[in-house]
GROMACS .gro file of N, CA and C in nm:
model
  441
    1UNK      N    1   3.206   1.672  -0.076
    1UNK     CA    2   3.215   1.794  -0.066
    1UNK      C    3   3.331   1.793  -0.025
    2UNK      N    4   3.421   1.875  -0.017
    2UNK     CA    5   3.546   1.850   0.074
    2UNK      C    6   3.547   1.971   0.180
    3UNK      N    7   3.637   1.927   0.286
    3UNK     CA    8   3.641   2.013   0.386
    3UNK      C    9   3.781   2.157   0.339
    4UNK      N   10   3.714   2.300   0.341
    4UNK     CA   11   3.832   2.365   0.314
    4UNK      C   12   3.819   2.423   0.455
    5UNK      N   13   3.970   2.456   0.443
    5UNK     CA   14   3.993   2.504   0.583
    5UNK      C   15   4.035   2.627   0.576
    6UNK      N   16   3.981   2.712   0.629
    6UNK     CA   17   4.083   2.830   0.579
    6UNK      C   18   4.125   2.924   0.757
    7UNK      N   19   4.248   2.954   0.681
    7UNK     CA   20   4.393   3.041   0.783
    7UNK      C   21   4.395   3.145   0.772
    8UNK      N   22   4.268   3.244   0.644
    8UNK     CA   23   4.346   3.386   0.619
    8UNK      C   24   4.388   3.450   0.763
    9UNK      N   25   4.326   3.476   0.855
    9UNK     CA   26   4.340   3.545   0.946
    9UNK      C   27   4.433   3.467   1.054
   10UNK      N   28   4.469   3.370   1.067
   10UNK     CA   29   4.616   3.293   1.141
   10UNK      C   30   4.770   3.335   1.126
   11UNK      N   31   4.827   3.422   1.171
   11UNK     CA   32   4.889   3.441   1.125
   11UNK      C   33   5.026   3.360   1.158
   12UNK      N   34   5.019   3.218   1.220
   12UNK     CA   35   5.119   3.133   1.282
   12UNK      C   36   5.142   3.074   1.160
   13UNK      N   37   5.009   3.040   1.050
   13UNK     CA   38   5.067   2.999   0.981
   13UNK      C   39   5.098   3.005   0.864
   14UNK      N   40   5.208   2.925   0.794
   14UNK     CA   41   5.289   2.950   0.700
   14UNK      C   42   5.318   2.757   0.642
   15UNK      N   43   5.337   2.838   0.558
   15UNK     CA   44   5.418   2.673   0.442
   15UNK      C   45   5.500   2.662   0.486
   16UNK      N   46   5.572   2.536   0.422
   16UNK     CA   47   5.615   2.428   0.556
   16UNK      C   48   5.776   2.499   0.570
   17UNK      N   49   5.834   2.568   0.432
   17UNK     CA   50   5.943   2.608   0.466
   17UNK      C   51   5.964   2.749   0.458
   18UNK      N   52   5.901   2.825   0.415
   18UNK     CA   53   5.894   2.936   0.360
   18UNK      C   54   5.821   2.997   0.485
   19UNK      N   55   5.804   3.173   0.422
   19UNK     CA   56   5.758   3.255   0.520
   19UNK      C   57   5.610   3.312   0.488
   20UNK      N   58   5.574   3.208   0.408
   20UNK     CA   59   5.446   3.272   0.281
   20UNK      C   60   5.327   3.185   0.392
   21UNK      N   61   5.215   3.253   0.380
   21UNK     CA   62   5.086   3.212   0.463
   21UNK      C   63   5.033   3.134   0.385
   22UNK      N   64   4.979   2.992   0.451
   22UNK     CA   65   4.845   2.919   0.359
   22UNK      C   66   4.698   2.981   0.395
   23UNK      N   67   4.605   2.989   0.283
   23UNK     CA   68   4.531   3.061   0.322
   23UNK      C   69   4.402   2.966   0.293
   24UNK      N   70   4.414   2.896   0.235
   24UNK     CA   71   4.329   2.768   0.254
   24UNK      C   72   4.382   2.629   0.269
   25UNK      N   73   4.352   2.535   0.295
   25UNK     CA   74   4.420   2.361   0.310
   25UNK      C   75   4.299   2.296   0.318
   26UNK      N   76   4.353   2.157   0.268
   26UNK     CA   77   4.250   2.090   0.279
   26UNK      C   78   4.320   1.911   0.257
   27UNK      N   79   4.273   1.786   0.405
   27UNK     CA   80   4.340   1.711   0.373
   27UNK      C   81   4.249   1.603   0.302
   28UNK      N   82   4.296   1.542   0.196
   28UNK     CA   83   4.209   1.414   0.135
   28UNK      C   84   4.245   1.268   0.157
   29UNK      N   85   4.334   1.269   0.261
   29UNK     CA   86   4.370   1.127   0.271
   29UNK      C   87   4.517   1.112   0.241
   30UNK      N   88   4.487   1.069   0.086
   30UNK     CA   89   4.643   1.029   0.024
   30UNK      C   90   4.724   1.155  -0.059
   31UNK      N   91   4.608   1.294  -0.049
   31UNK     CA   92   4.715   1.425  -0.094
   31UNK      C   93   4.688   1.505  -0.003
   32UNK      N   94   4.729   1.597   0.004
   32UNK     CA   95   4.716   1.741   0.103
   32UNK      C   96   4.719   1.858   0.012
   33UNK      N   97   4.592   1.949  -0.029
   33UNK     CA   98   4.649   2.099  -0.131
   33UNK      C   99   4.614   2.197  -0.041
   34UNK      N  100   4.758   2.292  -0.003
   34UNK     CA  101   4.743   2.402   0.047
   34UNK      C  102   4.745   2.533  -0.086
   35UNK      N  103   4.688   2.636  -0.055
   35UNK     CA  104   4.657   2.733  -0.127
   35UNK      C  105   4.737   2.850  -0.072
   36UNK      N  106   4.853   2.882  -0.104
   36UNK     CA  107   4.996   2.975  -0.067
   36UNK      C  108   4.901   3.131  -0.078
   37UNK      N  109   4.920   3.240   0.011
   37UNK     CA  110   4.912   3.368  -0.002
   37UNK      C  111   4.931   3.441  -0.123
   38UNK      N  112   5.055   3.368  -0.187
   38UNK     CA  113   5.107   3.359  -0.341
   38UNK      C  114   5.101   3.318  -0.397
   39UNK      N  115   4.937   3.253  -0.452
   39UNK     CA  116   4.822   3.167  -0.502
   39UNK      C  117   4.930   3.060  -0.595
   40UNK      N  118   5.015   3.031  -0.524
   40UNK     CA  119   5.087   2.906  -0.553
   40UNK      C  120   4.988   2.740  -0.510
   41UNK      N  121   4.962   2.675  -0.552
   41UNK     CA  122   4.866   2.618  -0.485
   41UNK      C  123   4.958   2.434  -0.466
   42UNK      N  124   4.943   2.391  -0.371
   42UNK     CA  125   5.065   2.330  -0.303
   42UNK      C  126   5.017   2.174  -0.322
   43UNK      N  127   4.997   2.058  -0.383
   43UNK     CA  128   4.936   1.969  -0.381
   43UNK      C  129   5.071   1.852  -0.363
   44UNK      N  130   5.006   1.799  -0.291
   44UNK     CA  131   5.144   1.683  -0.165
   44UNK      C  132   5.071   1.560  -0.187
   45UNK      N  133   5.151   1.453  -0.273
   45UNK     CA  134   5.129   1.342  -0.233
   45UNK      C  135   5.170   1.297  -0.182
   46UNK      N  136   5.119   1.136  -0.094
   46UNK     CA  137   5.179   1.118   0.036
   46UNK      C  138   5.248   0.974  -0.030
   47UNK      N  139   5.332   0.927   0.021
   47UNK     CA  140   5.390   0.793  -0.029
   47UNK      C  141   5.299   0.676  -0.048
   48UNK      N  142   5.305   0.588  -0.152
   48UNK     CA  143   5.228   0.463  -0.242
   48UNK      C  144   5.071   0.501  -0.293
   49UNK      N  145   5.081   0.660  -0.328
   49UNK     CA  146   4.984   0.657  -0.371
   49UNK      C  147   4.972   0.712  -0.503
   50UNK      N  148   4.849   0.606  -0.620
   50UNK     CA  149   4.883   0.639  -0.755
   50UNK      C  150   4.764   0.744  -0.784
   51UNK      N  151   4.847   0.861  -0.826
   51UNK     CA  152   4.701   0.962  -0.812
   51UNK      C  153   4.592   0.938  -0.946
   52UNK      N  154   4.474   0.919  -0.920
   52UNK     CA  155   4.357   0.894  -1.041
   52UNK      C  156   4.270   0.974  -1.080
   53UNK      N  157   4.190   1.007  -1.169
   53UNK     CA  158   4.091   1.100  -1.178
   53UNK      C  159   4.027   1.139  -1.082
   54UNK      N  160   3.987   1.050  -1.014
   54UNK     CA  161   3.860   1.107  -0.922
   54UNK      C  162   3.937   1.181  -0.818
   55UNK      N  163   4.111   1.142  -0.747
   55UNK     CA  164   4.141   1.236  -0.717
   55UNK      C  165   4.176   1.390  -0.729
   56UNK      N  166   4.168   1.395  -0.859
   56UNK     CA  167   4.138   1.504  -0.941
   56UNK      C  168   4.006   1.551  -0.894
   57UNK      N  169   3.909   1.517  -0.909
   57UNK     CA  170   3.817   1.547  -0.894
   57UNK      C  171   3.743   1.651  -0.761
   58UNK      N  172   3.847   1.596  -0.627
   58UNK     CA  173   3.805   1.605  -0.506
   58UNK      C  174   3.904   1.786  -0.515
   59UNK      N  175   3.980   1.762  -0.619
   59UNK     CA  176   4.119   1.900  -0.596
   59UNK      C  177   4.038   2.014  -0.706
   60UNK      N  178   3.933   1.971  -0.752
   60UNK     CA  179   3.909   2.071  -0.856
   60UNK      C  180   3.777   2.114  -0.787
   61UNK      N  181   3.714   2.043  -0.673
   61UNK     CA  182   3.616   2.084  -0.548
   61UNK      C  183   3.629   2.185  -0.484
   62UNK      N  184   3.778   2.150  -0.444
   62UNK     CA  185   3.837   2.216  -0.341
   62UNK      C  186   3.884   2.406  -0.399
   63UNK      N  187   3.912   2.388  -0.559
   63UNK     CA  188   3.907   2.501  -0.626
   63UNK      C  189   3.820   2.575  -0.653
   64UNK      N  190   3.709   2.516  -0.697
   64UNK     CA  191   3.582   2.551  -0.695
   64UNK      C  192   3.494   2.638  -0.572
   65UNK      N  193   3.526   2.604  -0.429
   65UNK     CA  194   3.486   2.632  -0.301
   65UNK      C  195   3.578   2.750  -0.309
   66UNK      N  196   3.700   2.765  -0.353
   66UNK     CA  197   3.781   2.893  -0.355
   66UNK      C  198   3.744   3.012  -0.395
   67UNK      N  199   3.649   3.028  -0.506
   67UNK     CA  200   3.571   3.087  -0.623
   67UNK      C  201   3.633   3.072  -0.751
   68UNK      N  202   3.665   2.950  -0.788
   68UNK     CA  203   3.732   2.944  -0.988
   68UNK      C  204   3.865   2.951  -0.942
   69UNK      N  205   3.924   3.011  -0.874
   69UNK     CA  206   4.026   3.142  -0.935
   69UNK      C  207   4.172   3.023  -0.989
   70UNK      N  208   4.232   3.045  -1.064
   70UNK     CA  209   4.344   2.997  -1.167
   70UNK      C  210   4.485   3.054  -1.037
   71UNK      N  211   4.512   2.893  -1.071
   71UNK     CA  212   4.652   2.874  -0.945
   71UNK      C  213   4.758   2.797  -1.036
   72UNK      N  214   4.887   2.863  -0.963
   72UNK     CA  215   5.011   2.803  -0.986
   72UNK      C  216   5.019   2.737  -0.872
   73UNK      N  217   5.007   2.560  -0.976
   73UNK     CA  218   5.072   2.488  -0.946
   73UNK      C  219   5.207   2.415  -0.895
   74UNK      N  220   5.211   2.361  -0.755
   74UNK     CA  221   5.326   2.281  -0.726
   74UNK      C  222   5.270   2.192  -0.651
   75UNK      N  223   5.349   2.051  -0.763
   75UNK     CA  224   5.334   1.857  -0.713
   75UNK      C  225   5.430   1.875  -0.675
   76UNK      N  226   5.417   1.753  -0.544
   76UNK     CA  227   5.512   1.766  -0.454
   76UNK      C  228   5.501   1.623  -0.451
   77UNK      N  229   5.570   1.546  -0.495
   77UNK     CA  230   5.495   1.373  -0.509
   77UNK      C  231   5.613   1.330  -0.418
   78UNK      N  232   5.607   1.219  -0.342
   78UNK     CA  233   5.676   1.156  -0.270
   78UNK      C  234   5.727   1.051  -0.346
   79UNK      N  235   5.886   1.012  -0.307
   79UNK     CA  236   5.949   0.924  -0.389
   79UNK      C  237   5.837   0.791  -0.473
   80UNK      N  238   5.789   0.741  -0.417
   80UNK     CA  239   5.731   0.590  -0.441
   80UNK      C  240   5.560   0.626  -0.509
   81UNK      N  241   5.522   0.816  -0.482
   81UNK     CA  242   5.405   0.770  -0.539
   81UNK      C  243   5.351   0.794  -0.700
   82UNK      N  244   5.272   0.798  -0.806
   82UNK     CA  245   5.297   0.817  -0.935
   82UNK      C  246   5.168   0.860  -0.988
   83UNK      N  247   5.117   0.921  -1.087
   83UNK     CA  248   5.004   0.933  -1.171
   83UNK      C  249   4.969   0.839  -1.270
   84UNK      N  250   4.849   0.783  -1.290
   84UNK     CA  251   4.769   0.698  -1.382
   84UNK      C  252   4.770   0.826  -1.482
   85UNK      N  253   4.770   0.727  -1.634
   85UNK     CA  254   4.779   0.781  -1.770
   85UNK      C  255   4.651   0.871  -1.762
   86UNK      N  256   4.564   0.795  -1.692
   86UNK     CA  257   4.368   0.881  -1.719
   86UNK      C  258   4.413   1.031  -1.642
   87UNK      N  259   4.465   1.026  -1.537
   87UNK     CA  260   4.510   1.168  -1.501
   87UNK      C  261   4.582   1.266  -1.558
   88UNK      N  262   4.674   1.192  -1.617
   88UNK     CA  263   4.799   1.274  -1.714
   88UNK      C  264   4.734   1.302  -1.825
   89UNK      N  265   4.656   1.251  -1.891
   89UNK     CA  266   4.582   1.330  -2.038
   89UNK      C  267   4.535   1.431  -1.970
   90UNK      N  268   4.429   1.389  -1.849
   90UNK     CA  269   4.347   1.538  -1.800
   90UNK      C  270   4.418   1.637  -1.764
   91UNK      N  271   4.517   1.653  -1.751
   91UNK     CA  272   4.644   1.764  -1.704
   91UNK      C  273   4.662   1.810  -1.852
   92UNK      N  274   4.676   1.724  -1.964
   92UNK     CA  275   4.719   1.817  -2.070
   92UNK      C  276   4.608   1.852  -2.142
   93UNK      N  277   4.498   1.886  -2.075
   93UNK     CA  278   4.388   1.878  -2.175
   93UNK      C  279   4.341   2.015  -2.100
   94UNK      N  280   4.334   2.127  -2.195
   94UNK     CA  281   4.296   2.269  -2.198
   94UNK      C  282   4.185   2.245  -2.138
   95UNK      N  283   4.055   2.215  -2.101
   95UNK     CA  284   3.899   2.206  -2.075
   95UNK      C  285   3.995   2.134  -1.958
   96UNK      N  286   3.995   2.061  -1.891
   96UNK     CA  287   4.013   1.992  -1.787
   96UNK      C  288   4.108   2.070  -1.690
   97UNK      N  289   4.199   2.086  -1.763
   97UNK     CA  290   4.316   2.220  -1.668
   97UNK      C  291   4.267   2.347  -1.628
   98UNK      N  292   4.151   2.367  -1.650
   98UNK     CA  293   4.115   2.524  -1.686
   98UNK      C  294   4.155   2.610  -1.576
   99UNK      N  295   4.174   2.528  -1.405
   99UNK     CA  296   4.217   2.623  -1.348
   99UNK      C  297   4.337   2.597  -1.292
  100UNK      N  298   4.432   2.647  -1.402
  100UNK     CA  299   4.600   2.623  -1.416
  100UNK      C  300   4.608   2.770  -1.503
  101UNK      N  301   4.720   2.786  -1.419
  101UNK     CA  302   4.847   2.901  -1.498
  101UNK      C  303   4.960   2.803  -1.554
  102UNK      N  304   5.030   2.770  -1.448
  102UNK     CA  305   5.166   2.685  -1.483
  102UNK      C  306   5.154   2.560  -1.385
  103UNK      N  307   5.226   2.484  -1.454
  103UNK     CA  308   5.213   2.326  -1.352
  103UNK      C  309   5.391   2.362  -1.301
  104UNK      N  310   5.407   2.326  -1.170
  104UNK     CA  311   5.570   2.275  -1.140
  104UNK      C  312   5.534   2.142  -1.071
  105UNK      N  313   5.612   2.075  -1.119
  105UNK     CA  314   5.641   1.918  -1.043
  105UNK      C  315   5.768   1.810  -0.982
  106UNK      N  316   5.752   1.846  -0.861
  106UNK     CA  317   5.855   1.803  -0.825
  106UNK      C  318   5.890   1.633  -0.798
  107UNK      N  319   6.000   1.559  -0.823
  107UNK     CA  320   6.045   1.459  -0.877
  107UNK      C  321   6.182   1.386  -0.791
  108UNK      N  322   6.178   1.283  -0.756
  108UNK     CA  323   6.284   1.234  -0.701
  108UNK      C  324   6.330   1.143  -0.716
  109UNK      N  325   6.231   1.044  -0.772
  109UNK     CA  326   6.296   0.943  -0.783
  109UNK      C  327   6.345   0.926  -0.969
  110UNK      N  328   6.436   0.805  -0.981
  110UNK     CA  329   6.459   0.754  -1.100
  110UNK      C  330   6.343   0.770  -1.189
  111UNK      N  331   6.263   0.670  -1.147
  111UNK     CA  332   6.117   0.594  -1.169
  111UNK      C  333   6.023   0.758  -1.279
  112UNK      N  334   6.028   0.848  -1.164
  112UNK     CA  335   5.918   0.948  -1.142
  112UNK      C  336   6.058   1.073  -1.298
  113UNK      N  337   6.124   1.100  -1.283
  113UNK     CA  338   6.233   1.139  -1.414
  113UNK      C  339   6.206   1.029  -1.562
  114UNK      N  340   6.198   0.942  -1.580
  114UNK     CA  341   6.166   0.872  -1.683
  114UNK      C  342   6.058   0.913  -1.664
  115UNK      N  343   5.894   0.887  -1.585
  115UNK     CA  344   5.785   0.965  -1.649
  115UNK      C  345   5.767   1.056  -1.708
  116UNK      N  346   5.876   1.173  -1.653
  116UNK     CA  347   5.860   1.310  -1.693
  116UNK      C  348   5.925   1.293  -1.810
  117UNK      N  349   6.031   1.238  -1.783
  117UNK     CA  350   6.093   1.265  -1.946
  117UNK      C  351   5.997   1.249  -2.118
  118UNK      N  352   5.893   1.136  -2.069
  118UNK     CA  353   5.821   1.131  -2.177
  118UNK      C  354   5.702   1.171  -2.177
  119UNK      N  355   5.645   1.239  -2.055
  119UNK     CA  356   5.513   1.326  -2.026
  119UNK      C  357   5.487   1.427  -2.113
  120UNK      N  358   5.611   1.545  -2.118
  120UNK     CA  359   5.620   1.661  -2.166
  120UNK      C  360   5.625   1.651  -2.359
  121UNK      N  361   5.695   1.611  -2.419
  121UNK     CA  362   5.681   1.543  -2.552
  121UNK      C  363   5.585   1.465  -2.599
  122UNK      N  364   5.529   1.394  -2.561
  122UNK     CA  365   5.442   1.296  -2.572
  122UNK      C  366   5.267   1.361  -2.546
  123UNK      N  367   5.290   1.423  -2.418
  123UNK     CA  368   5.110   1.505  -2.382
  123UNK      C  369   5.098   1.584  -2.480
  124UNK      N  370   5.221   1.711  -2.420
  124UNK     CA  371   5.188   1.800  -2.474
  124UNK      C  372   5.100   1.899  -2.360
  125UNK      N  373   5.122   1.939  -2.293
  125UNK     CA  374   5.004   1.995  -2.184
  125UNK      C  375   5.036   2.133  -2.270
  126UNK      N  376   4.886   2.187  -2.270
  126UNK     CA  377   4.901   2.353  -2.299
  126UNK      C  378   4.911   2.465  -2.157
  127UNK      N  379   4.946   2.371  -2.101
  127UNK     CA  380   4.996   2.532  -1.993
  127UNK      C  381   5.140   2.504  -1.974
  128UNK      N  382   5.215   2.566  -1.929
  128UNK     CA  383   5.356   2.650  -1.853
  128UNK      C  384   5.370   2.466  -1.771
  129UNK      N  385   5.430   2.388  -1.830
  129UNK     CA  386   5.522   2.292  -1.728
  129UNK      C  387   5.638   2.219  -1.736
  130UNK      N  388   5.670   2.186  -1.646
  130UNK     CA  389   5.786   2.171  -1.588
  130UNK      C  390   5.855   2.072  -1.503
  131UNK      N  391   5.922   2.045  -1.522
  131UNK     CA  392   6.007   1.891  -1.342
  131UNK      C  393   6.094   1.938  -1.298
  132UNK      N  394   6.114   1.963  -1.162
  132UNK     CA  395   6.219   2.008  -1.042
  132UNK      C  396   6.232   1.918  -0.978
  133UNK      N  397   6.377   1.916  -0.930
  133UNK     CA  398   6.449   1.831  -0.827
  133UNK      C  399   6.451   1.893  -0.694
  134UNK      N  400   6.409   2.031  -0.718
  134UNK     CA  401   6.475   2.156  -0.579
  134UNK      C  402   6.311   2.197  -0.587
  135UNK      N  403   6.259   2.248  -0.483
  135UNK     CA  404   6.126   2.339  -0.462
  135UNK      C  405   6.149   2.441  -0.479
  136UNK      N  406   6.289   2.519  -0.442
  136UNK     CA  407   6.292   2.653  -0.457
  136UNK      C  408   6.315   2.666  -0.575
  137UNK      N  409   6.389   2.560  -0.674
  137UNK     CA  410   6.367   2.620  -0.817
  137UNK      C  411   6.203   2.586  -0.861
  138UNK      N  412   6.140   2.530  -0.818
  138UNK     CA  413   6.015   2.527  -0.910
  138UNK      C  414   5.935   2.610  -0.833
  139UNK      N  415   5.939   2.711  -0.730
  139UNK     CA  416   5.852   2.816  -0.652
  139UNK      C  417   5.900   2.909  -0.783
  140UNK      N  418   6.040   2.962  -0.793
  140UNK     CA  419   6.088   3.063  -0.858
  140UNK      C  420   6.045   3.075  -0.985
  141UNK      N  421   6.010   2.925  -1.051
  141UNK     CA  422   5.989   2.910  -1.192
  141UNK      C  423   5.835   2.962  -1.143
  142UNK      N  424   5.773   2.909  -1.112
  142UNK     CA  425   5.618   2.933  -1.112
  142UNK      C  426   5.622   3.086  -1.083
  143UNK      N  427   5.701   3.141  -1.011
  143UNK     CA  428   5.651   3.337  -0.941
  143UNK      C  429   5.662   3.381  -1.101
  144UNK      N  430   5.750   3.305  -1.156
  144UNK     CA  431   5.774   3.410  -1.323
  144UNK      C  432   5.645   3.383  -1.431
  145UNK      N  433   5.511   3.303  -1.410
  145UNK     CA  434   5.440   3.281  -1.465
  145UNK      C  435   5.300   3.397  -1.398
  146UNK      N  436   5.334   3.445  -1.263
  146UNK     CA  437   5.175   3.477  -1.160
  146UNK      C  438   5.133   3.608  -1.253
  147UNK      N  439   5.050   3.634  -1.251
  147UNK     CA  440   4.991   3.789  -1.318
  147UNK      C  441   5.018   3.864  -1.260
   0.00000   0.00000   0.00000
């Protein structure tokens, strides 16, 4: 079970670079998940982390504790973070990725860009998925997919 911190009544808690409030947050060591009031789930992956399937299970538990809501996902990878093949396959599976409306992934390294160019045509994720180098562009794109 993960620890979910709720900040609904705390007006001073805001997303890192916007005036959007964080309504729930959990830190898993290798990554941090924050649910913003605009229904964007911000997943920040720390440096030197390889995202694996068991880490996705931790994130799924976080979402289930929030009432199994569908979210717009903003994945922010540090320059040296990556995702293993099993986790990439899960992300492209309709059944595994059931809490997702759309995925925006922030990437910054040339190696991440190579993987991104391979991921979309090979895995063909069922949800709208796009890679970005600027957070503002990713958030704008995600908001176009909100219900």
